[in-house]
PDB file with SEQRES, HELIX, SHEET and CRYST1 records, atoms N, CA, C and O in Angstrom:
SEQRES   1 A   83  MET SER LEU PRO GLN GLU GLN ARG LEU ASP ASP THR ILE          
SEQRES   2 A   83  ARG THR LEU LEU ASP ALA ARG ALA PRO GLY ALA THR ILE          
SEQRES   3 A   83  CYS PRO SER GLU VAL ALA ARG ALA VAL GLY GLY GLU GLN          
SEQRES   4 A   83  TRP ARG GLY LEU MET ASP ALA ALA ARG ALA ALA VAL GLY          
SEQRES   5 A   83  ARG LEU VAL ALA SER GLY GLU VAL ASP VAL THR GLN HIS          
SEQRES   6 A   83  GLY GLU VAL VAL ASP LEU ALA SER ALA ARG GLY PRO VAL          
SEQRES   7 A   83  ARG ILE ARG ARG ARG                                          
HELIX    1 AA1 GLU A    6  LEU A   17  1                                  12    
HELIX    2 AA2 PRO A   28  GLY A   36  1                                   9    
HELIX    3 AA3 TRP A   40  LEU A   43  5                                   4    
HELIX    4 AA4 MET A   44  ALA A   56  1                                  13    
SHEET    1 AA1 3 THR A  25  ILE A  26  0                                        
SHEET    2 AA1 3 ARG A  79  ARG A  82 -1                                        
SHEET    3 AA1 3 VAL A  60  THR A  63 -1                                        
CRYST1    1.000    1.000    1.000  90.00  90.00  90.00 P 1           1          
ATOM      1  N   MET A   1      -4.694  16.795  15.686  1.00  0.00           N  
ATOM      2  CA  MET A   1      -4.222  15.051  16.007  1.00  0.00           C  
ATOM      3  C   MET A   1      -4.452  14.778  14.380  1.00  0.00           C  
ATOM      4  O   MET A   1      -5.479  15.172  13.828  1.00  0.00           O  
ATOM      5  N   SER A   2      -3.408  14.073  13.668  1.00  0.00           N  
ATOM      6  CA  SER A   2      -3.358  13.311  12.663  1.00  0.00           C  
ATOM      7  C   SER A   2      -3.918  12.584  12.345  1.00  0.00           C  
ATOM      8  O   SER A   2      -4.624  12.050  13.200  1.00  0.00           O  
ATOM      9  N   LEU A   3      -3.992  12.098  11.024  1.00  0.00           N  
ATOM     10  CA  LEU A   3      -4.742  10.515  10.851  1.00  0.00           C  
ATOM     11  C   LEU A   3      -3.633   9.694  11.242  1.00  0.00           C  
ATOM     12  O   LEU A   3      -2.448   9.989  11.399  1.00  0.00           O  
ATOM     13  N   PRO A   4      -4.516   8.123  11.428  1.00  0.00           N  
ATOM     14  CA  PRO A   4      -3.263   6.820  11.532  1.00  0.00           C  
ATOM     15  C   PRO A   4      -2.746   7.197   9.770  1.00  0.00           C  
ATOM     16  O   PRO A   4      -3.175   7.814   8.795  1.00  0.00           O  
ATOM     17  N   GLN A   5      -1.553   6.361  10.175  1.00  0.00           N  
ATOM     18  CA  GLN A   5      -0.263   6.306   8.734  1.00  0.00           C  
ATOM     19  C   GLN A   5      -1.405   5.652   8.008  1.00  0.00           C  
ATOM     20  O   GLN A   5      -1.683   6.088   6.891  1.00  0.00           O  
ATOM     21  N   GLU A   6      -2.374   4.261   8.710  1.00  0.00           N  
ATOM     22  CA  GLU A   6      -2.727   3.587   7.551  1.00  0.00           C  
ATOM     23  C   GLU A   6      -3.871   4.599   6.703  1.00  0.00           C  
ATOM     24  O   GLU A   6      -3.892   4.574   5.473  1.00  0.00           O  
ATOM     25  N   GLN A   7      -4.570   5.256   7.288  1.00  0.00           N  
ATOM     26  CA  GLN A   7      -5.655   5.782   6.976  1.00  0.00           C  
ATOM     27  C   GLN A   7      -5.242   6.969   6.146  1.00  0.00           C  
ATOM     28  O   GLN A   7      -6.077   7.589   5.487  1.00  0.00           O  
ATOM     29  N   ARG A   8      -3.874   7.318   6.168  1.00  0.00           N  
ATOM     30  CA  ARG A   8      -3.445   8.675   5.440  1.00  0.00           C  
ATOM     31  C   ARG A   8      -3.088   7.831   4.019  1.00  0.00           C  
ATOM     32  O   ARG A   8      -3.831   7.878   3.038  1.00  0.00           O  
ATOM     33  N   LEU A   9      -2.091   7.212   4.053  1.00  0.00           N  
ATOM     34  CA  LEU A   9      -1.932   6.034   2.815  1.00  0.00           C  
ATOM     35  C   LEU A   9      -3.065   5.653   1.641  1.00  0.00           C  
ATOM     36  O   LEU A   9      -3.095   5.912   0.438  1.00  0.00           O  
ATOM     37  N   ASP A  10      -4.255   4.709   2.779  1.00  0.00           N  
ATOM     38  CA  ASP A  10      -5.248   4.665   1.931  1.00  0.00           C  
ATOM     39  C   ASP A  10      -6.050   6.045   1.120  1.00  0.00           C  
ATOM     40  O   ASP A  10      -6.215   5.993  -0.099  1.00  0.00           O  
ATOM     41  N   ASP A  11      -6.529   7.288   1.945  1.00  0.00           N  
ATOM     42  CA  ASP A  11      -6.724   8.442   1.529  1.00  0.00           C  
ATOM     43  C   ASP A  11      -5.867   9.003   0.391  1.00  0.00           C  
ATOM     44  O   ASP A  11      -6.422   9.148  -0.699  1.00  0.00           O  
ATOM     45  N   THR A  12      -4.657   9.312   0.512  1.00  0.00           N  
ATOM     46  CA  THR A  12      -3.805   9.701  -0.515  1.00  0.00           C  
ATOM     47  C   THR A  12      -3.845   8.695  -1.875  1.00  0.00           C  
ATOM     48  O   THR A  12      -3.636   9.152  -2.998  1.00  0.00           O  
ATOM     49  N   ILE A  13      -4.110   7.417  -1.658  1.00  0.00           N  
ATOM     50  CA  ILE A  13      -4.384   6.565  -3.068  1.00  0.00           C  
ATOM     51  C   ILE A  13      -5.320   6.985  -3.795  1.00  0.00           C  
ATOM     52  O   ILE A  13      -5.304   7.189  -5.009  1.00  0.00           O  
ATOM     53  N   ARG A  14      -6.383   7.156  -2.849  1.00  0.00           N  
ATOM     54  CA  ARG A  14      -7.541   7.666  -3.495  1.00  0.00           C  
ATOM     55  C   ARG A  14      -7.382   9.118  -4.259  1.00  0.00           C  
ATOM     56  O   ARG A  14      -7.653   9.330  -5.441  1.00  0.00           O  
ATOM     57  N   THR A  15      -6.899  10.022  -3.342  1.00  0.00           N  
ATOM     58  CA  THR A  15      -7.079  11.318  -3.844  1.00  0.00           C  
ATOM     59  C   THR A  15      -5.899  11.618  -5.059  1.00  0.00           C  
ATOM     60  O   THR A  15      -6.084  12.552  -5.839  1.00  0.00           O  
ATOM     61  N   LEU A  16      -4.611  10.713  -5.166  1.00  0.00           N  
ATOM     62  CA  LEU A  16      -4.110  10.536  -6.483  1.00  0.00           C  
ATOM     63  C   LEU A  16      -4.495  10.202  -7.847  1.00  0.00           C  
ATOM     64  O   LEU A  16      -4.183  10.708  -8.925  1.00  0.00           O  
ATOM     65  N   LEU A  17      -5.415   9.008  -7.468  1.00  0.00           N  
ATOM     66  CA  LEU A  17      -6.319   8.662  -8.457  1.00  0.00           C  
ATOM     67  C   LEU A  17      -7.113   9.733  -8.785  1.00  0.00           C  
ATOM     68  O   LEU A  17      -6.930  10.325  -9.848  1.00  0.00           O  
ATOM     69  N   ASP A  18      -8.021  10.078  -7.967  1.00  0.00           N  
ATOM     70  CA  ASP A  18      -8.895  11.343  -8.347  1.00  0.00           C  
ATOM     71  C   ASP A  18      -8.327  12.224  -9.157  1.00  0.00           C  
ATOM     72  O   ASP A  18      -9.200  12.799  -9.806  1.00  0.00           O  
ATOM     73  N   ALA A  19      -7.189  12.614  -9.429  1.00  0.00           N  
ATOM     74  CA  ALA A  19      -6.520  13.711 -10.044  1.00  0.00           C  
ATOM     75  C   ALA A  19      -6.140  12.778 -11.331  1.00  0.00           C  
ATOM     76  O   ALA A  19      -5.387  13.315 -12.143  1.00  0.00           O  
ATOM     77  N   ARG A  20      -6.491  11.688 -11.564  1.00  0.00           N  
ATOM     78  CA  ARG A  20      -5.757  11.380 -12.655  1.00  0.00           C  
ATOM     79  C   ARG A  20      -7.242  11.231 -13.243  1.00  0.00           C  
ATOM     80  O   ARG A  20      -8.323  11.308 -12.659  1.00  0.00           O  
ATOM     81  N   ALA A  21      -6.939  10.992 -14.600  1.00  0.00           N  
ATOM     82  CA  ALA A  21      -7.587  10.649 -15.744  1.00  0.00           C  
ATOM     83  C   ALA A  21      -8.545   9.148 -15.291  1.00  0.00           C  
ATOM     84  O   ALA A  21      -8.265   8.451 -14.315  1.00  0.00           O  
ATOM     85  N   PRO A  22      -9.377   8.954 -15.982  1.00  0.00           N  
ATOM     86  CA  PRO A  22     -10.154   8.056 -15.647  1.00  0.00           C  
ATOM     87  C   PRO A  22      -9.345   6.697 -16.456  1.00  0.00           C  
ATOM     88  O   PRO A  22      -9.019   6.728 -17.642  1.00  0.00           O  
ATOM     89  N   GLY A  23      -9.135   5.644 -15.617  1.00  0.00           N  
ATOM     90  CA  GLY A  23      -8.150   4.488 -16.390  1.00  0.00           C  
ATOM     91  C   GLY A  23      -6.626   4.510 -16.100  1.00  0.00           C  
ATOM     92  O   GLY A  23      -5.850   3.555 -16.062  1.00  0.00           O  
ATOM     93  N   ALA A  24      -6.336   6.077 -15.868  1.00  0.00           N  
ATOM     94  CA  ALA A  24      -4.978   6.351 -15.534  1.00  0.00           C  
ATOM     95  C   ALA A  24      -4.425   5.186 -14.185  1.00  0.00           C  
ATOM     96  O   ALA A  24      -5.040   4.467 -13.397  1.00  0.00           O  
ATOM     97  N   THR A  25      -3.132   5.434 -14.407  1.00  0.00           N  
ATOM     98  CA  THR A  25      -2.501   4.395 -13.062  1.00  0.00           C  
ATOM     99  C   THR A  25      -1.476   5.512 -12.037  1.00  0.00           C  
ATOM    100  O   THR A  25      -1.334   6.729 -12.159  1.00  0.00           O  
ATOM    101  N   ILE A  26      -1.091   4.918 -11.400  1.00  0.00           N  
ATOM    102  CA  ILE A  26      -0.217   5.600 -10.112  1.00  0.00           C  
ATOM    103  C   ILE A  26       0.753   4.693  -9.482  1.00  0.00           C  
ATOM    104  O   ILE A  26       0.206   3.708  -8.985  1.00  0.00           O  
ATOM    105  N   CYS A  27       1.620   4.720  -9.397  1.00  0.00           N  
ATOM    106  CA  CYS A  27       2.698   3.989  -8.473  1.00  0.00           C  
ATOM    107  C   CYS A  27       2.715   3.982  -7.023  1.00  0.00           C  
ATOM    108  O   CYS A  27       2.492   4.954  -6.301  1.00  0.00           O  
ATOM    109  N   PRO A  28       3.070   2.510  -6.572  1.00  0.00           N  
ATOM    110  CA  PRO A  28       3.258   2.699  -4.916  1.00  0.00           C  
ATOM    111  C   PRO A  28       3.885   3.795  -4.122  1.00  0.00           C  
ATOM    112  O   PRO A  28       3.546   4.342  -3.072  1.00  0.00           O  
ATOM    113  N   SER A  29       5.193   4.003  -5.161  1.00  0.00           N  
ATOM    114  CA  SER A  29       6.146   4.949  -4.782  1.00  0.00           C  
ATOM    115  C   SER A  29       5.908   6.378  -4.668  1.00  0.00           C  
ATOM    116  O   SER A  29       6.582   7.152  -3.989  1.00  0.00           O  
ATOM    117  N   GLU A  30       4.673   6.735  -5.544  1.00  0.00           N  
ATOM    118  CA  GLU A  30       3.984   7.952  -5.499  1.00  0.00           C  
ATOM    119  C   GLU A  30       3.442   8.191  -4.123  1.00  0.00           C  
ATOM    120  O   GLU A  30       3.920   9.106  -3.453  1.00  0.00           O  
ATOM    121  N   VAL A  31       2.585   7.518  -3.703  1.00  0.00           N  
ATOM    122  CA  VAL A  31       1.847   6.998  -2.359  1.00  0.00           C  
ATOM    123  C   VAL A  31       2.851   7.703  -1.535  1.00  0.00           C  
ATOM    124  O   VAL A  31       2.997   8.915  -1.374  1.00  0.00           O  
ATOM    125  N   ALA A  32       3.563   6.635  -1.009  1.00  0.00           N  
ATOM    126  CA  ALA A  32       4.888   6.959  -0.371  1.00  0.00           C  
ATOM    127  C   ALA A  32       5.653   8.337  -0.568  1.00  0.00           C  
ATOM    128  O   ALA A  32       5.679   9.062   0.427  1.00  0.00           O  
ATOM    129  N   ARG A  33       6.161   8.708  -1.501  1.00  0.00           N  
ATOM    130  CA  ARG A  33       6.355  10.031  -1.585  1.00  0.00           C  
ATOM    131  C   ARG A  33       5.778  11.022  -0.599  1.00  0.00           C  
ATOM    132  O   ARG A  33       6.158  11.756   0.313  1.00  0.00           O  
ATOM    133  N   ALA A  34       4.552  10.642  -1.303  1.00  0.00           N  
ATOM    134  CA  ALA A  34       3.319  12.180  -0.975  1.00  0.00           C  
ATOM    135  C   ALA A  34       3.108  12.141   0.755  1.00  0.00           C  
ATOM    136  O   ALA A  34       2.934  13.123   1.477  1.00  0.00           O  
ATOM    137  N   VAL A  35       3.179  10.684   1.178  1.00  0.00           N  
ATOM    138  CA  VAL A  35       2.818  10.933   2.727  1.00  0.00           C  
ATOM    139  C   VAL A  35       4.444  11.033   3.390  1.00  0.00           C  
ATOM    140  O   VAL A  35       4.668  11.920   4.214  1.00  0.00           O  
ATOM    141  N   GLY A  36       5.326  10.270   3.065  1.00  0.00           N  
ATOM    142  CA  GLY A  36       6.491  10.216   3.621  1.00  0.00           C  
ATOM    143  C   GLY A  36       7.737  10.979   3.230  1.00  0.00           C  
ATOM    144  O   GLY A  36       8.886  10.627   3.499  1.00  0.00           O  
ATOM    145  N   GLY A  37       7.344  12.167   2.501  1.00  0.00           N  
ATOM    146  CA  GLY A  37       8.152  13.116   1.961  1.00  0.00           C  
ATOM    147  C   GLY A  37       9.782  12.359   2.109  1.00  0.00           C  
ATOM    148  O   GLY A  37       9.614  11.144   2.213  1.00  0.00           O  
ATOM    149  N   GLU A  38      11.199  12.707   2.145  1.00  0.00           N  
ATOM    150  CA  GLU A  38      12.542  12.329   2.347  1.00  0.00           C  
ATOM    151  C   GLU A  38      12.148  11.137   2.877  1.00  0.00           C  
ATOM    152  O   GLU A  38      12.735  10.318   2.170  1.00  0.00           O  
ATOM    153  N   GLN A  39      11.574  10.592   3.611  1.00  0.00           N  
ATOM    154  CA  GLN A  39      11.665   9.188   4.015  1.00  0.00           C  
ATOM    155  C   GLN A  39      10.844   8.145   3.435  1.00  0.00           C  
ATOM    156  O   GLN A  39      10.651   7.039   3.940  1.00  0.00           O  
ATOM    157  N   TRP A  40      10.359   8.588   2.302  1.00  0.00           N  
ATOM    158  CA  TRP A  40       9.216   7.719   1.544  1.00  0.00           C  
ATOM    159  C   TRP A  40       9.679   6.296   1.624  1.00  0.00           C  
ATOM    160  O   TRP A  40       8.851   5.490   2.047  1.00  0.00           O  
ATOM    161  N   ARG A  41      11.107   5.764   1.221  1.00  0.00           N  
ATOM    162  CA  ARG A  41      11.393   4.304   1.116  1.00  0.00           C  
ATOM    163  C   ARG A  41      11.012   3.420   1.980  1.00  0.00           C  
ATOM    164  O   ARG A  41      10.470   2.346   1.717  1.00  0.00           O  
ATOM    165  N   GLY A  42      11.367   3.970   3.360  1.00  0.00           N  
ATOM    166  CA  GLY A  42      10.359   3.600   4.375  1.00  0.00           C  
ATOM    167  C   GLY A  42       9.256   3.100   4.878  1.00  0.00           C  
ATOM    168  O   GLY A  42       9.060   2.467   5.915  1.00  0.00           O  
ATOM    169  N   LEU A  43       8.245   3.602   3.666  1.00  0.00           N  
ATOM    170  CA  LEU A  43       6.891   3.648   3.717  1.00  0.00           C  
ATOM    171  C   LEU A  43       6.437   2.531   2.638  1.00  0.00           C  
ATOM    172  O   LEU A  43       5.312   2.032   2.679  1.00  0.00           O  
ATOM    173  N   MET A  44       7.214   2.249   1.862  1.00  0.00           N  
ATOM    174  CA  MET A  44       7.073   0.963   1.044  1.00  0.00           C  
ATOM    175  C   MET A  44       6.214   0.276   1.131  1.00  0.00           C  
ATOM    176  O   MET A  44       5.242   0.404   0.387  1.00  0.00           O  
ATOM    177  N   ASP A  45       6.302  -0.907   2.289  1.00  0.00           N  
ATOM    178  CA  ASP A  45       5.708  -1.560   2.761  1.00  0.00           C  
ATOM    179  C   ASP A  45       4.562  -1.361   3.008  1.00  0.00           C  
ATOM    180  O   ASP A  45       3.682  -2.076   2.529  1.00  0.00           O  
ATOM    181  N   ALA A  46       4.295  -0.301   3.848  1.00  0.00           N  
ATOM    182  CA  ALA A  46       3.122   0.060   4.547  1.00  0.00           C  
ATOM    183  C   ALA A  46       1.941   0.326   3.266  1.00  0.00           C  
ATOM    184  O   ALA A  46       0.781  -0.085   3.249  1.00  0.00           O  
ATOM    185  N   ALA A  47       2.901   1.440   1.856  1.00  0.00           N  
ATOM    186  CA  ALA A  47       1.926   1.807   1.195  1.00  0.00           C  
ATOM    187  C   ALA A  47       1.270   0.570  -0.136  1.00  0.00           C  
ATOM    188  O   ALA A  47       0.236   0.718  -0.788  1.00  0.00           O  
ATOM    189  N   ARG A  48       2.175  -0.507  -0.217  1.00  0.00           N  
ATOM    190  CA  ARG A  48       1.731  -1.679  -0.860  1.00  0.00           C  
ATOM    191  C   ARG A  48       0.564  -2.215   0.513  1.00  0.00           C  
ATOM    192  O   ARG A  48      -0.616  -2.187   0.166  1.00  0.00           O  
ATOM    193  N   ALA A  49       0.758  -2.557   1.594  1.00  0.00           N  
ATOM    194  CA  ALA A  49      -0.362  -2.849   2.327  1.00  0.00           C  
ATOM    195  C   ALA A  49      -1.559  -1.948   2.359  1.00  0.00           C  
ATOM    196  O   ALA A  49      -2.689  -2.416   2.502  1.00  0.00           O  
ATOM    197  N   ALA A  50      -1.362  -0.823   2.246  1.00  0.00           N  
ATOM    198  CA  ALA A  50      -2.877   0.103   1.611  1.00  0.00           C  
ATOM    199  C   ALA A  50      -3.463  -0.101   0.146  1.00  0.00           C  
ATOM    200  O   ALA A  50      -4.655   0.101  -0.087  1.00  0.00           O  
ATOM    201  N   VAL A  51      -2.637  -0.479  -0.746  1.00  0.00           N  
ATOM    202  CA  VAL A  51      -3.210  -1.139  -1.887  1.00  0.00           C  
ATOM    203  C   VAL A  51      -3.842  -2.350  -1.938  1.00  0.00           C  
ATOM    204  O   VAL A  51      -4.770  -2.693  -2.670  1.00  0.00           O  
ATOM    205  N   GLY A  52      -3.201  -3.030  -1.011  1.00  0.00           N  
ATOM    206  CA  GLY A  52      -3.859  -4.103  -0.807  1.00  0.00           C  
ATOM    207  C   GLY A  52      -5.468  -4.165  -0.068  1.00  0.00           C  
ATOM    208  O   GLY A  52      -6.444  -4.778  -0.501  1.00  0.00           O  
ATOM    209  N   ARG A  53      -5.404  -3.568   0.813  1.00  0.00           N  
ATOM    210  CA  ARG A  53      -6.453  -3.393   1.966  1.00  0.00           C  
ATOM    211  C   ARG A  53      -7.416  -2.501   0.549  1.00  0.00           C  
ATOM    212  O   ARG A  53      -8.608  -2.749   0.733  1.00  0.00           O  
ATOM    213  N   LEU A  54      -7.242  -1.654  -0.640  1.00  0.00           N  
ATOM    214  CA  LEU A  54      -8.154  -1.265  -1.124  1.00  0.00           C  
ATOM    215  C   LEU A  54      -8.571  -2.070  -2.343  1.00  0.00           C  
ATOM    216  O   LEU A  54      -9.600  -1.796  -2.959  1.00  0.00           O  
ATOM    217  N   VAL A  55      -7.711  -3.128  -2.706  1.00  0.00           N  
ATOM    218  CA  VAL A  55      -7.679  -3.993  -3.877  1.00  0.00           C  
ATOM    219  C   VAL A  55      -8.988  -5.178  -2.954  1.00  0.00           C  
ATOM    220  O   VAL A  55      -9.894  -5.765  -3.546  1.00  0.00           O  
ATOM    221  N   ALA A  56      -8.775  -5.243  -1.737  1.00  0.00           N  
ATOM    222  CA  ALA A  56      -9.492  -6.171  -1.073  1.00  0.00           C  
ATOM    223  C   ALA A  56     -10.768  -5.502  -0.685  1.00  0.00           C  
ATOM    224  O   ALA A  56     -11.725  -6.251  -0.486  1.00  0.00           O  
ATOM    225  N   SER A  57     -10.926  -4.337  -0.557  1.00  0.00           N  
ATOM    226  CA  SER A  57     -12.414  -3.590  -0.326  1.00  0.00           C  
ATOM    227  C   SER A  57     -13.323  -3.180  -2.358  1.00  0.00           C  
ATOM    228  O   SER A  57     -14.233  -2.404  -2.652  1.00  0.00           O  
ATOM    229  N   GLY A  58     -12.587  -4.021  -3.143  1.00  0.00           N  
ATOM    230  CA  GLY A  58     -12.963  -3.649  -4.259  1.00  0.00           C  
ATOM    231  C   GLY A  58     -13.266  -2.283  -5.001  1.00  0.00           C  
ATOM    232  O   GLY A  58     -14.212  -1.949  -5.713  1.00  0.00           O  
ATOM    233  N   GLU A  59     -11.697  -1.353  -4.425  1.00  0.00           N  
ATOM    234  CA  GLU A  59     -11.891  -0.038  -5.139  1.00  0.00           C  
ATOM    235  C   GLU A  59     -10.634   0.255  -6.080  1.00  0.00           C  
ATOM    236  O   GLU A  59     -10.591   1.354  -6.633  1.00  0.00           O  
ATOM    237  N   VAL A  60      -9.632  -0.648  -6.285  1.00  0.00           N  
ATOM    238  CA  VAL A  60      -8.657  -0.319  -7.179  1.00  0.00           C  
ATOM    239  C   VAL A  60      -8.371  -1.820  -7.586  1.00  0.00           C  
ATOM    240  O   VAL A  60      -8.846  -2.781  -6.982  1.00  0.00           O  
ATOM    241  N   ASP A  61      -7.531  -1.906  -8.693  1.00  0.00           N  
ATOM    242  CA  ASP A  61      -6.865  -3.044  -9.135  1.00  0.00           C  
ATOM    243  C   ASP A  61      -5.292  -2.782  -9.261  1.00  0.00           C  
ATOM    244  O   ASP A  61      -4.827  -1.645  -9.338  1.00  0.00           O  
ATOM    245  N   VAL A  62      -4.718  -3.646  -9.270  1.00  0.00           N  
ATOM    246  CA  VAL A  62      -3.006  -3.815  -9.353  1.00  0.00           C  
ATOM    247  C   VAL A  62      -2.706  -4.450 -10.453  1.00  0.00           C  
ATOM    248  O   VAL A  62      -2.967  -5.646 -10.589  1.00  0.00           O  
ATOM    249  N   THR A  63      -2.091  -3.698 -11.421  1.00  0.00           N  
ATOM    250  CA  THR A  63      -2.005  -4.232 -12.717  1.00  0.00           C  
ATOM    251  C   THR A  63      -0.217  -4.184 -12.676  1.00  0.00           C  
ATOM    252  O   THR A  63       0.379  -3.711 -11.709  1.00  0.00           O  
ATOM    253  N   GLN A  64       0.549  -4.802 -13.987  1.00  0.00           N  
ATOM    254  CA  GLN A  64       1.582  -5.045 -14.628  1.00  0.00           C  
ATOM    255  C   GLN A  64       1.392  -5.123 -15.738  1.00  0.00           C  
ATOM    256  O   GLN A  64       0.473  -5.909 -15.971  1.00  0.00           O  
ATOM    257  N   HIS A  65       1.946  -4.547 -16.862  1.00  0.00           N  
ATOM    258  CA  HIS A  65       2.057  -4.365 -18.278  1.00  0.00           C  
ATOM    259  C   HIS A  65       0.692  -3.992 -18.319  1.00  0.00           C  
ATOM    260  O   HIS A  65       0.164  -4.702 -19.175  1.00  0.00           O  
ATOM    261  N   GLY A  66      -0.237  -3.135 -17.753  1.00  0.00           N  
ATOM    262  CA  GLY A  66      -1.953  -3.128 -18.393  1.00  0.00           C  
ATOM    263  C   GLY A  66      -2.833  -4.173 -17.431  1.00  0.00           C  
ATOM    264  O   GLY A  66      -3.835  -3.864 -16.786  1.00  0.00           O  
ATOM    265  N   GLU A  67      -2.118  -5.666 -17.508  1.00  0.00           N  
ATOM    266  CA  GLU A  67      -3.080  -6.877 -17.170  1.00  0.00           C  
ATOM    267  C   GLU A  67      -3.279  -6.748 -15.601  1.00  0.00           C  
ATOM    268  O   GLU A  67      -2.403  -6.079 -15.051  1.00  0.00           O  
ATOM    269  N   VAL A  68      -4.130  -7.192 -14.897  1.00  0.00           N  
ATOM    270  CA  VAL A  68      -4.337  -7.090 -13.520  1.00  0.00           C  
ATOM    271  C   VAL A  68      -3.632  -8.262 -12.813  1.00  0.00           C  
ATOM    272  O   VAL A  68      -3.598  -9.393 -13.297  1.00  0.00           O  
ATOM    273  N   VAL A  69      -3.117  -7.951 -11.732  1.00  0.00           N  
ATOM    274  CA  VAL A  69      -2.187  -9.092 -11.145  1.00  0.00           C  
ATOM    275  C   VAL A  69      -2.689  -8.739  -9.559  1.00  0.00           C  
ATOM    276  O   VAL A  69      -3.318  -7.833  -9.012  1.00  0.00           O  
ATOM    277  N   ASP A  70      -1.885 -10.275  -9.068  1.00  0.00           N  
ATOM    278  CA  ASP A  70      -2.419 -10.506  -7.901  1.00  0.00           C  
ATOM    279  C   ASP A  70      -1.334  -9.515  -6.935  1.00  0.00           C  
ATOM    280  O   ASP A  70      -0.154  -9.763  -7.182  1.00  0.00           O  
ATOM    281  N   LEU A  71      -1.508  -8.668  -6.106  1.00  0.00           N  
ATOM    282  CA  LEU A  71      -0.464  -7.984  -5.326  1.00  0.00           C  
ATOM    283  C   LEU A  71       0.572  -9.034  -4.685  1.00  0.00           C  
ATOM    284  O   LEU A  71       1.783  -8.860  -4.819  1.00  0.00           O  
ATOM    285  N   ALA A  72      -0.023 -10.270  -3.895  1.00  0.00           N  
ATOM    286  CA  ALA A  72       0.549 -10.489  -3.099  1.00  0.00           C  
ATOM    287  C   ALA A  72       1.737 -11.295  -3.822  1.00  0.00           C  
ATOM    288  O   ALA A  72       2.819 -11.489  -3.267  1.00  0.00           O  
ATOM    289  N   SER A  73       1.440 -11.724  -5.059  1.00  0.00           N  
ATOM    290  CA  SER A  73       2.597 -12.547  -5.601  1.00  0.00           C  
ATOM    291  C   SER A  73       3.132 -11.925  -7.237  1.00  0.00           C  
ATOM    292  O   SER A  73       3.733 -12.505  -8.141  1.00  0.00           O  
ATOM    293  N   ALA A  74       2.554 -10.348  -7.115  1.00  0.00           N  
ATOM    294  CA  ALA A  74       3.901  -9.735  -8.377  1.00  0.00           C  
ATOM    295  C   ALA A  74       5.348  -9.400  -7.749  1.00  0.00           C  
ATOM    296  O   ALA A  74       5.763  -9.189  -6.610  1.00  0.00           O  
ATOM    297  N   ARG A  75       5.692  -9.432  -8.530  1.00  0.00           N  
ATOM    298  CA  ARG A  75       6.987  -9.286  -8.268  1.00  0.00           C  
ATOM    299  C   ARG A  75       7.731  -8.036  -9.403  1.00  0.00           C  
ATOM    300  O   ARG A  75       7.517  -8.110 -10.613  1.00  0.00           O  
ATOM    301  N   GLY A  76       8.226  -7.409  -9.060  1.00  0.00           N  
ATOM    302  CA  GLY A  76       8.440  -5.822  -9.682  1.00  0.00           C  
ATOM    303  C   GLY A  76       7.643  -5.002  -9.247  1.00  0.00           C  
ATOM    304  O   GLY A  76       7.077  -5.002  -8.154  1.00  0.00           O  
ATOM    305  N   PRO A  77       7.549  -4.081 -10.310  1.00  0.00           N  
ATOM    306  CA  PRO A  77       7.094  -2.864 -10.079  1.00  0.00           C  
ATOM    307  C   PRO A  77       5.374  -2.710 -10.544  1.00  0.00           C  
ATOM    308  O   PRO A  77       5.103  -2.910 -11.728  1.00  0.00           O  
ATOM    309  N   VAL A  78       4.700  -2.493  -9.957  1.00  0.00           N  
ATOM    310  CA  VAL A  78       3.304  -2.560 -10.012  1.00  0.00           C  
ATOM    311  C   VAL A  78       2.708  -1.100 -10.332  1.00  0.00           C  
ATOM    312  O   VAL A  78       3.442  -0.113 -10.280  1.00  0.00           O  
ATOM    313  N   ARG A  79       1.597  -1.023 -10.604  1.00  0.00           N  
ATOM    314  CA  ARG A  79       0.903  -0.025 -10.384  1.00  0.00           C  
ATOM    315  C   ARG A  79      -0.719  -0.297 -10.218  1.00  0.00           C  
ATOM    316  O   ARG A  79      -1.393  -1.306 -10.425  1.00  0.00           O  
ATOM    317  N   ILE A  80      -1.023   0.872  -9.810  1.00  0.00           N  
ATOM    318  CA  ILE A  80      -2.613   0.714  -9.356  1.00  0.00           C  
ATOM    319  C   ILE A  80      -3.659   1.490 -10.173  1.00  0.00           C  
ATOM    320  O   ILE A  80      -3.212   2.483 -10.747  1.00  0.00           O  
ATOM    321  N   ARG A  81      -4.931   1.233 -10.332  1.00  0.00           N  
ATOM    322  CA  ARG A  81      -5.565   1.734 -10.883  1.00  0.00           C  
ATOM    323  C   ARG A  81      -7.331   1.865 -10.257  1.00  0.00           C  
ATOM    324  O   ARG A  81      -7.635   1.170  -9.287  1.00  0.00           O  
ATOM    325  N   ARG A  82      -8.250   2.668 -10.815  1.00  0.00           N  
ATOM    326  CA  ARG A  82      -9.366   2.631 -10.089  1.00  0.00           C  
ATOM    327  C   ARG A  82      -9.947   1.396 -10.776  1.00  0.00           C  
ATOM    328  O   ARG A  82      -9.459   1.123 -11.873  1.00  0.00           O  
ATOM    329  N   ARG A  83     -11.021   0.522 -10.247  1.00  0.00           N  
ATOM    330  CA  ARG A  83     -11.861  -0.233 -10.767  1.00  0.00           C  
ATOM    331  C   ARG A  83     -13.122   0.418 -11.460  1.00  0.00           C  
ATOM    332  O   ARG A  83     -13.975  -0.296 -11.986  1.00  0.00           O  
TER     333      ARG A  83                                                      
END                                                                             
């Protein structure tokens, strides 16, 4: 039995960040691609929701141009980094 999609997305964010240097960032589309394969575009909203869960839990920050932003009001591309 596979993990529910929400858990897979959350875990994938953690795994991708663990593979990066401290302070490095990832893109929500990387998360969607890792979980959804060729159908990744359909997972973008779910990937952003996963980011929101991890922001709420204090694990990650969302940035634009290196500055922390509110995911709910951010427009355009965002990046994810560990706190």
